[in-house]
CSV table of C-alpha atoms and ligand atoms in Angstrom, one decimal:
chain,number,residue,atom,x,y,z
H,6,MET,CA,38.9,2.0,51.9
H,7,ASP,CA,42.0,3.4,53.4
H,8,ALA,CA,41.8,6.2,55.8
H,9,ARG,CA,43.3,8.8,53.5
H,10,ALA,CA,40.9,8.1,50.7
H,11,LEU,CA,38.0,8.2,53.1
H,12,GLU,CA,39.1,11.5,54.5
H,13,ASN,CA,39.5,13.0,51.0
H,14,GLU,CA,36.0,11.9,50.0
H,15,ALA,CA,34.5,13.2,53.2
H,16,GLN,CA,36.4,16.5,53.0
H,17,SER,CA,35.1,17.1,49.5
H,18,ALA,CA,31.5,16.2,50.5
H,19,ILE,CA,31.7,18.7,53.4
H,20,ALA,CA,33.2,21.4,51.2
H,21,ASN,CA,30.6,20.8,48.5
H,22,ALA,CA,27.6,20.9,50.9
H,23,SER,CA,25.9,24.0,49.8
H,24,THR,CA,23.1,24.0,52.4
H,25,LEU,CA,22.8,23.1,56.1
H,26,ASP,CA,20.7,20.1,55.1
H,27,GLU,CA,23.3,18.7,52.7
H,28,LEU,CA,25.9,19.3,55.4
H,29,GLY,CA,23.7,17.3,57.9
H,30,ASP,CA,23.6,14.4,55.3
H,31,ALA,CA,27.4,14.4,55.0
H,32,ARG,CA,27.7,14.4,58.8
H,33,VAL,CA,25.5,11.3,59.1
H,34,ARG,CA,27.2,9.6,56.2
H,35,TYR,CA,30.8,10.1,57.4
H,36,LEU,CA,30.5,10.5,61.2
H,37,GLY,CA,27.2,8.8,62.0
H,38,ARG,CA,26.9,5.7,64.1
H,39,LYS,CA,26.7,3.5,61.0
H,40,SER,CA,29.4,5.3,59.0
H,41,GLU,CA,32.4,3.4,57.7
H,42,LEU,CA,34.7,5.4,60.0
H,43,LYS,CA,32.7,4.7,63.2
H,44,GLN,CA,32.5,1.1,62.3
H,45,ALA,CA,36.2,0.9,61.7
H,46,LEU,CA,36.9,2.7,65.0
H,47,ARG,CA,34.8,0.1,66.8
H,48,ALA,CA,36.7,-2.6,65.1
H,49,VAL,CA,40.2,-1.2,65.9
H,50,ARG,CA,42.6,-3.6,67.4
H,51,ASP,CA,46.0,-1.8,67.1
H,52,ARG,CA,47.1,1.5,68.5
H,53,GLU,CA,48.4,2.9,65.2
H,54,THR,CA,45.2,2.4,63.2
H,55,GLY,CA,43.3,3.8,66.2
H,56,MET,CA,45.4,7.0,66.2
H,57,THR,CA,45.0,7.4,62.4
H,58,LEU,CA,41.3,6.9,62.4
H,59,ASN,CA,40.8,9.2,65.4
H,60,ALA,CA,42.8,11.9,63.6
H,61,VAL,CA,40.6,11.5,60.6
H,62,ARG,CA,37.5,11.9,62.9
H,63,GLU,CA,38.9,15.0,64.4
H,64,HIS,CA,39.7,16.6,61.0
H,65,LEU,CA,36.3,15.8,59.8
H,66,GLU,CA,34.6,17.2,62.9
H,67,ALA,CA,36.6,20.4,62.6
H,68,ALA,CA,35.8,20.7,58.9
H,69,LEU,CA,32.1,20.1,59.6
H,70,ALA,CA,32.1,22.9,62.3
H,71,THR,CA,33.9,25.3,59.9
H,72,ARG,CA,31.5,24.6,57.0
H,73,GLN,CA,28.5,24.9,59.3
H,74,ALA,CA,29.6,28.3,60.4
H,75,GLU,CA,30.2,29.3,56.8
H,76,LEU,CA,26.7,28.2,55.7
H,77,GLU,CA,25.0,29.8,58.7
H,78,ARG,CA,26.8,33.0,58.0
H,79,ALA,CA,25.8,32.8,54.3
H,80,GLU,CA,22.2,32.1,55.3
H,81,LEU,CA,22.2,35.1,57.6
H,82,ASP,CA,23.6,37.4,54.9
H,83,ARG,CA,21.0,36.2,52.5
H,84,SER,CA,18.1,36.8,54.8
H,85,LEU,CA,19.5,40.2,55.8
H,86,SER,CA,19.7,41.3,52.2
H,87,GLU,CA,16.5,39.6,50.9
H,88,ASP,CA,14.1,39.9,53.8
H,89,VAL,CA,14.4,43.7,54.1
H,90,VAL,CA,12.0,45.5,56.3
H,91,ASP,CA,10.0,48.1,54.4
H,92,VAL,CA,10.2,50.9,56.9
H,93,THR,CA,7.7,52.9,54.9
H,94,LEU,CA,4.8,50.5,55.6
H,95,PRO,CA,2.3,51.9,58.0
H,96,GLY,CA,2.4,50.1,61.4
H,97,ASP,CA,-0.4,48.4,63.2
H,98,ALA,CA,-2.5,51.2,64.6
H,99,PRO,CA,-2.9,50.7,68.4
H,100,PRO,CA,-6.5,50.7,69.5
H,101,ARG,CA,-7.5,54.1,70.6
H,102,GLY,CA,-10.3,55.2,72.9
H,103,HIS,CA,-12.3,58.4,72.9
H,104,LEU,CA,-14.4,60.4,75.2
H,105,HIS,CA,-17.8,59.0,76.3
H,106,LEU,CA,-20.8,60.7,74.8
H,107,ILE,CA,-21.8,62.1,78.2
H,108,THR,CA,-18.3,63.5,78.7
H,109,GLN,CA,-18.4,65.1,75.3
H,110,ILE,CA,-21.8,66.7,76.1
H,111,ARG,CA,-20.5,67.8,79.5
H,112,ARG,CA,-17.6,69.6,77.8
H,113,GLU,CA,-19.8,71.2,75.2
H,114,VAL,CA,-22.1,72.6,78.0
H,115,GLU,CA,-19.0,73.8,79.9
H,116,ASP,CA,-17.7,75.5,76.7
H,117,VAL,CA,-21.0,77.3,76.2
H,118,PHE,CA,-21.0,78.7,79.7
H,119,LEU,CA,-17.3,79.5,79.8
H,120,GLY,CA,-18.1,81.6,76.7
H,121,LEU,CA,-20.7,83.5,78.7
H,122,GLY,CA,-18.2,84.2,81.5
H,123,TYR,CA,-19.5,81.5,83.9
H,124,ARG,CA,-17.2,79.7,86.4
H,125,ILE,CA,-17.2,75.9,86.7
H,126,VAL,CA,-17.6,74.7,90.2
H,127,ASP,CA,-17.1,71.2,91.7
H,128,GLY,CA,-19.8,69.9,93.9
H,129,ARG,CA,-19.9,67.0,96.4
H,130,GLU,CA,-21.5,63.6,95.5
H,131,VAL,CA,-21.8,62.8,99.2
H,132,GLU,CA,-24.0,65.5,100.8
H,133,SER,CA,-25.6,66.3,104.1
H,134,THR,CA,-29.4,66.6,104.3
H,135,HIS,CA,-28.7,70.2,105.3
H,136,TYR,CA,-27.3,71.1,101.9
H,137,ASN,CA,-29.4,68.6,99.8
H,138,PHE,CA,-32.8,69.6,101.4
H,139,ASP,CA,-32.9,72.0,104.3
H,140,ALA,CA,-31.0,74.9,102.8
H,141,LEU,CA,-32.9,74.4,99.5
H,142,ASN,CA,-36.1,75.0,101.4
H,143,PHE,CA,-37.5,71.4,101.2
H,144,PRO,CA,-40.2,71.0,103.8
H,145,HIS,CA,-39.6,68.3,106.4
H,146,TRP,CA,-42.3,66.1,104.9
H,147,HIS,CA,-41.0,66.2,101.3
H,148,PRO,CA,-41.1,62.7,99.8
H,149,ALA,CA,-37.5,63.1,98.4
H,150,ARG,CA,-36.3,62.9,102.0
H,151,SER,CA,-37.6,59.4,102.3
H,152,ARG,CA,-35.2,56.4,102.4
H,153,ARG,CA,-37.3,55.0,99.7
H,154,ALA,CA,-36.6,57.8,97.3
H,155,SER,CA,-33.0,58.7,98.1
H,156,LEU,CA,-29.8,56.8,98.9
H,157,PHE,CA,-28.7,57.5,102.5
H,158,LEU,CA,-25.3,56.6,103.9
H,159,ASN,CA,-26.5,57.4,107.4
H,160,GLY,CA,-29.2,59.5,109.1
H,161,ASP,CA,-28.1,62.8,107.7
H,162,THR,CA,-25.7,61.9,104.9
H,163,LEU,CA,-26.8,60.8,101.5
H,164,LEU,CA,-25.7,60.6,97.9
H,165,ARG,CA,-26.9,63.9,96.5
H,166,THR,CA,-30.2,63.6,94.6
H,167,GLU,CA,-29.5,66.7,92.5
H,168,THR,CA,-26.7,69.2,91.8
H,169,SER,CA,-28.6,72.0,93.4
H,170,PRO,CA,-26.7,71.8,96.8
H,171,SER,CA,-23.7,73.3,94.9
H,172,GLN,CA,-25.8,76.6,94.7
H,173,ILE,CA,-25.8,76.9,98.5
H,174,ARG,CA,-22.1,76.1,98.8
H,175,VAL,CA,-21.2,78.8,96.3
H,176,MET,CA,-23.5,81.4,97.8
H,177,GLU,CA,-22.0,80.7,101.3
H,178,GLU,CA,-18.5,81.1,99.9
H,179,GLN,CA,-18.8,84.3,97.9
H,180,GLU,CA,-20.8,87.5,97.5
H,181,PRO,CA,-22.7,88.3,94.3
H,182,PRO,CA,-22.3,88.7,91.4
H,183,ILE,CA,-22.3,84.9,90.8
H,184,TYR,CA,-22.2,83.2,87.4
H,185,MET,CA,-21.5,79.5,87.9
H,186,ILE,CA,-22.3,76.0,86.6
H,187,SER,CA,-21.7,72.7,88.4
H,188,LEU,CA,-21.9,69.4,86.6
H,189,GLY,CA,-21.8,65.9,87.9
H,190,ARG,CA,-23.5,62.7,89.0
H,191,VAL,CA,-26.6,62.5,91.1
H,192,TYR,CA,-28.3,59.5,92.7
H,193,ARG,CA,-31.9,58.4,93.2
H,194,ARG,CA,-33.4,55.2,94.4
H,195,ASP,CA,-35.0,54.4,91.0
H,196,THR,CA,-35.4,51.0,89.4
H,197,PRO,CA,-33.5,51.1,86.1
H,198,ASP,CA,-35.7,51.2,83.0
H,199,ALA,CA,-35.6,52.9,79.6
H,200,THR,CA,-36.0,56.4,81.1
H,201,HIS,CA,-34.5,55.9,84.6
H,202,ASN,CA,-31.1,55.0,86.0
H,203,PRO,CA,-30.2,55.3,89.7
H,204,ILE,CA,-27.2,57.4,88.7
H,205,PHE,CA,-27.3,60.2,86.1
H,206,HIS,CA,-25.7,63.5,85.4
H,207,GLN,CA,-27.0,67.1,85.8
H,208,VAL,CA,-25.8,70.5,85.0
H,209,GLU,CA,-26.7,73.1,87.6
H,210,GLY,CA,-26.6,76.8,86.8
H,211,LEU,CA,-26.8,79.8,89.0
H,212,ALA,CA,-26.7,83.5,88.1
H,213,ILE,CA,-27.1,86.2,90.8
H,214,ASP,CA,-26.6,89.9,90.1
H,215,LYS,CA,-28.4,93.2,90.2
H,216,GLY,CA,-31.4,93.3,88.0
H,217,ILE,CA,-31.5,89.6,86.8
H,218,THR,CA,-34.9,88.8,85.4
H,219,LEU,CA,-36.8,85.8,84.0
H,220,ALA,CA,-35.9,87.1,80.5
H,221,ASP,CA,-32.2,86.4,81.3
H,222,LEU,CA,-33.0,82.9,82.3
H,223,LYS,CA,-35.0,82.3,79.1
H,224,GLY,CA,-32.4,83.8,76.9
H,225,THR,CA,-29.6,81.9,78.6
H,226,LEU,CA,-31.3,78.5,78.3
H,227,LEU,CA,-32.4,79.2,74.7
H,228,HIS,CA,-28.7,80.0,73.9
H,229,LEU,CA,-27.6,76.7,75.4
H,230,MET,CA,-30.3,74.7,73.7
H,231,ARG,CA,-29.5,76.2,70.3
H,232,ALA,CA,-25.8,75.4,70.8
H,233,LEU,CA,-26.7,71.8,71.6
H,234,PHE,CA,-29.5,71.1,69.3
H,235,GLY,CA,-29.2,73.7,66.4
H,236,GLU,CA,-30.5,77.2,65.7
H,237,GLU,CA,-34.0,76.1,64.6
H,238,ARG,CA,-34.8,74.6,68.0
H,239,GLY,CA,-37.8,76.2,69.7
H,240,MET,CA,-38.3,76.4,73.5
H,241,ARG,CA,-41.2,76.9,75.9
H,242,PHE,CA,-41.5,77.3,79.6
H,243,ARG,CA,-44.2,75.6,81.7
H,244,THR,CA,-45.0,76.8,85.2
H,245,HIS,CA,-44.0,74.4,87.9
H,246,PHE,CA,-43.0,74.2,91.5
H,247,PHE,CA,-39.6,73.8,93.1
H,248,PRO,CA,-39.0,74.6,96.8
H,249,PHE,CA,-35.9,76.7,96.0
H,250,THR,CA,-37.3,78.9,93.1
H,251,GLU,CA,-40.2,81.3,92.8
H,252,PRO,CA,-41.5,81.4,90.1
H,253,SER,CA,-40.5,77.9,88.9
H,254,MET,CA,-40.6,76.8,85.3
H,255,GLU,CA,-39.8,73.6,83.4
H,256,PRO,CA,-38.0,74.3,80.1
H,257,ASP,CA,-39.2,72.2,77.1
H,258,VAL,CA,-37.5,71.9,73.8
H,259,SER,CA,-39.3,71.3,70.5
H,260,CYS,CA,-39.2,67.7,69.5
H,261,PHE,CA,-36.2,66.8,67.4
H,262,LEU,CA,-38.1,64.0,65.6
H,263,CYS,CA,-41.4,65.6,64.6
H,264,GLU,CA,-40.5,69.3,64.8
H,265,GLY,CA,-43.5,69.9,67.0
H,266,ALA,CA,-46.1,68.0,65.0
H,267,GLY,CA,-46.4,65.3,67.7
H,268,CYS,CA,-44.9,61.8,67.7
H,269,ARG,CA,-44.1,58.9,70.0
H,270,VAL,CA,-40.9,60.4,71.3
H,271,CYS,CA,-42.6,63.5,72.6
H,272,LYS,CA,-45.7,61.7,73.6
H,273,PHE,CA,-47.6,63.6,70.9
H,274,SER,CA,-47.1,66.9,72.6
H,275,GLY,CA,-44.4,68.2,70.2
H,276,TRP,CA,-42.2,69.1,73.2
H,277,ILE,CA,-39.7,67.4,75.4
H,278,GLU,CA,-38.9,68.2,79.1
H,279,MET,CA,-35.3,69.2,79.8
H,280,GLY,CA,-35.3,69.8,83.6
H,281,GLY,CA,-36.2,72.5,86.0
H,282,SER,CA,-35.5,76.2,86.4
H,283,GLY,CA,-36.7,79.4,88.1
H,284,MET,CA,-35.9,82.6,89.9
H,285,VAL,CA,-34.0,81.9,93.1
H,286,ASP,CA,-36.4,81.9,96.0
H,287,PRO,CA,-35.7,84.9,98.4
H,288,SER,CA,-35.7,82.4,101.3
H,289,LEU,CA,-32.4,81.0,100.0
H,290,PHE,CA,-31.0,84.5,100.0
H,291,GLU,CA,-32.0,84.9,103.6
H,292,PHE,CA,-30.4,81.6,104.4
H,293,VAL,CA,-27.0,82.7,103.1
H,294,GLY,CA,-27.3,86.3,104.1
H,295,TYR,CA,-27.8,88.1,100.7
H,296,ASP,CA,-30.0,91.1,100.4
H,297,TYR,CA,-32.9,90.2,98.2
H,298,GLU,CA,-33.8,93.8,97.8
H,299,GLU,CA,-30.5,94.4,96.0
H,300,TYR,CA,-29.9,91.1,94.2
H,301,SER,CA,-32.0,88.6,92.2
H,302,GLY,CA,-31.0,85.5,90.4
H,303,PHE,CA,-32.0,82.5,88.3
H,304,ALA,CA,-31.1,78.8,88.5
H,305,PHE,CA,-31.6,75.8,86.4
H,306,GLY,CA,-30.9,72.0,86.5
H,307,LEU,CA,-30.8,69.9,83.4
H,308,GLY,CA,-30.1,66.2,82.8
H,309,LEU,CA,-27.1,65.4,80.6
H,310,GLU,CA,-28.5,62.0,79.7
H,311,ARG,CA,-31.7,63.6,78.5
H,312,ILE,CA,-29.6,65.9,76.2
H,313,ALA,CA,-27.7,62.9,74.8
H,314,GLN,CA,-30.8,60.9,74.2
H,315,LEU,CA,-32.5,63.8,72.5
H,316,ARG,CA,-29.6,64.7,70.3
H,317,HIS,CA,-28.7,61.2,69.2
H,318,SER,CA,-32.1,59.4,69.5
H,319,VAL,CA,-30.8,57.1,72.2
H,320,PRO,CA,-33.9,55.0,73.0
H,321,ASP,CA,-32.7,53.7,76.4
H,322,VAL,CA,-30.9,55.7,79.1
H,323,ARG,CA,-29.2,52.5,80.3
H,324,LEU,CA,-27.2,52.3,77.1
H,325,LEU,CA,-25.3,55.4,78.4
H,326,TRP,CA,-24.2,53.5,81.5
H,327,ASP,CA,-23.6,49.9,80.2
H,328,ASN,CA,-20.4,50.8,78.4
H,329,ASP,CA,-21.0,48.3,75.7
H,330,LEU,CA,-18.3,49.2,73.1
H,331,ARG,CA,-20.7,48.5,70.2
H,332,PHE,CA,-22.8,51.5,71.5
H,333,VAL,CA,-20.0,53.7,72.9
H,334,ARG,CA,-18.0,53.6,69.6
H,335,GLN,CA,-20.8,55.2,67.7
H,336,PHE,CA,-20.3,58.7,69.1
O,271,DAH,N1,-32.9,70.1,91.2
O,271,DAH,C1,-34.1,69.9,90.3
O,271,DAH,C2,-34.3,68.4,90.0
O,271,DAH,O1,-33.4,67.7,90.1
O,271,DAH,C3,-33.9,70.7,89.0
O,271,DAH,C4,-33.8,72.1,89.2
O,271,DAH,C5,-35.0,72.9,89.2
O,271,DAH,C6,-32.7,72.8,89.5
O,271,DAH,C7,-35.0,74.2,89.4
O,271,DAH,C8,-32.7,74.2,89.6
O,271,DAH,C9,-33.9,74.9,89.6
O,271,DAH,O2,-31.6,74.9,89.8
O,271,DAH,O3,-33.8,76.2,89.8
O,271,DAH,O4,-35.4,68.1,89.7
């Protein structure tokens, strides 16, 4: 075949290629290693034929490049017009976290007391034995002072075993009237089981003013319990002993499961223990220099894990610390 005829045939194959695949086929056929043109080029013996064939090769390469650009452009135009993005489709929702159950309860308790005009005070997780025991009237032989009961950092520094030290710090700082709560983590040297964890949360409350009575303490705790557990919740107070309150009482809430009839959860008593409370012992007032003839006050300390367990029937306190998402997501 002469060079002109070959070029014409190749040019029309290139021009007629309607896809990049077809163009690829044409490239192999007319410019591939085994193509007529390449074979002819290898066989060239004279300069003139060589120049003619090389010119054909150059024309065809240029035509191929042009056609390739055209087809790519057409393909881009097609995909731009056909594969339109539907901007009204909802996107993929990013995973979103939420507050842990204990944090939710902490905030609910804070809201209840803010509503009563209380102040929220930060305490210290690392405390001295002075604030954790001495100033709270713990006798020197009290078992909580033992290294086997509490987590000491050195001889007179420990991880607080209760939020009660915050009472002393607030009383040292200001004069009555005081209406404050303080919430946070406390630490005890307990082996974890269904009802114990070496770290847990307490809410401490302290109210000191003229004429505060036990009735104020009972009314305040009843208000809190009803806000947390519902209006029908009953309460009772059992006498108890704490070194820093006199008299001392443990508040119980009627069992959420059996409504007082008695069941496994309340150990067949109909009641569930919530923590400790009482009227502030006058010896604490002496300690911080308040006049106990003029002022009186009440205090309480309740466990937040206990509140969570009661309200949501959480069977094991460790679930509240494990952070297993299958559990955490339920609240
Ligand atoms: N601190 C006590 C405890 O952890 C609870 C408690 C009892 C706190 C009586 C008080 C209180 O403020 O008045 O067992």
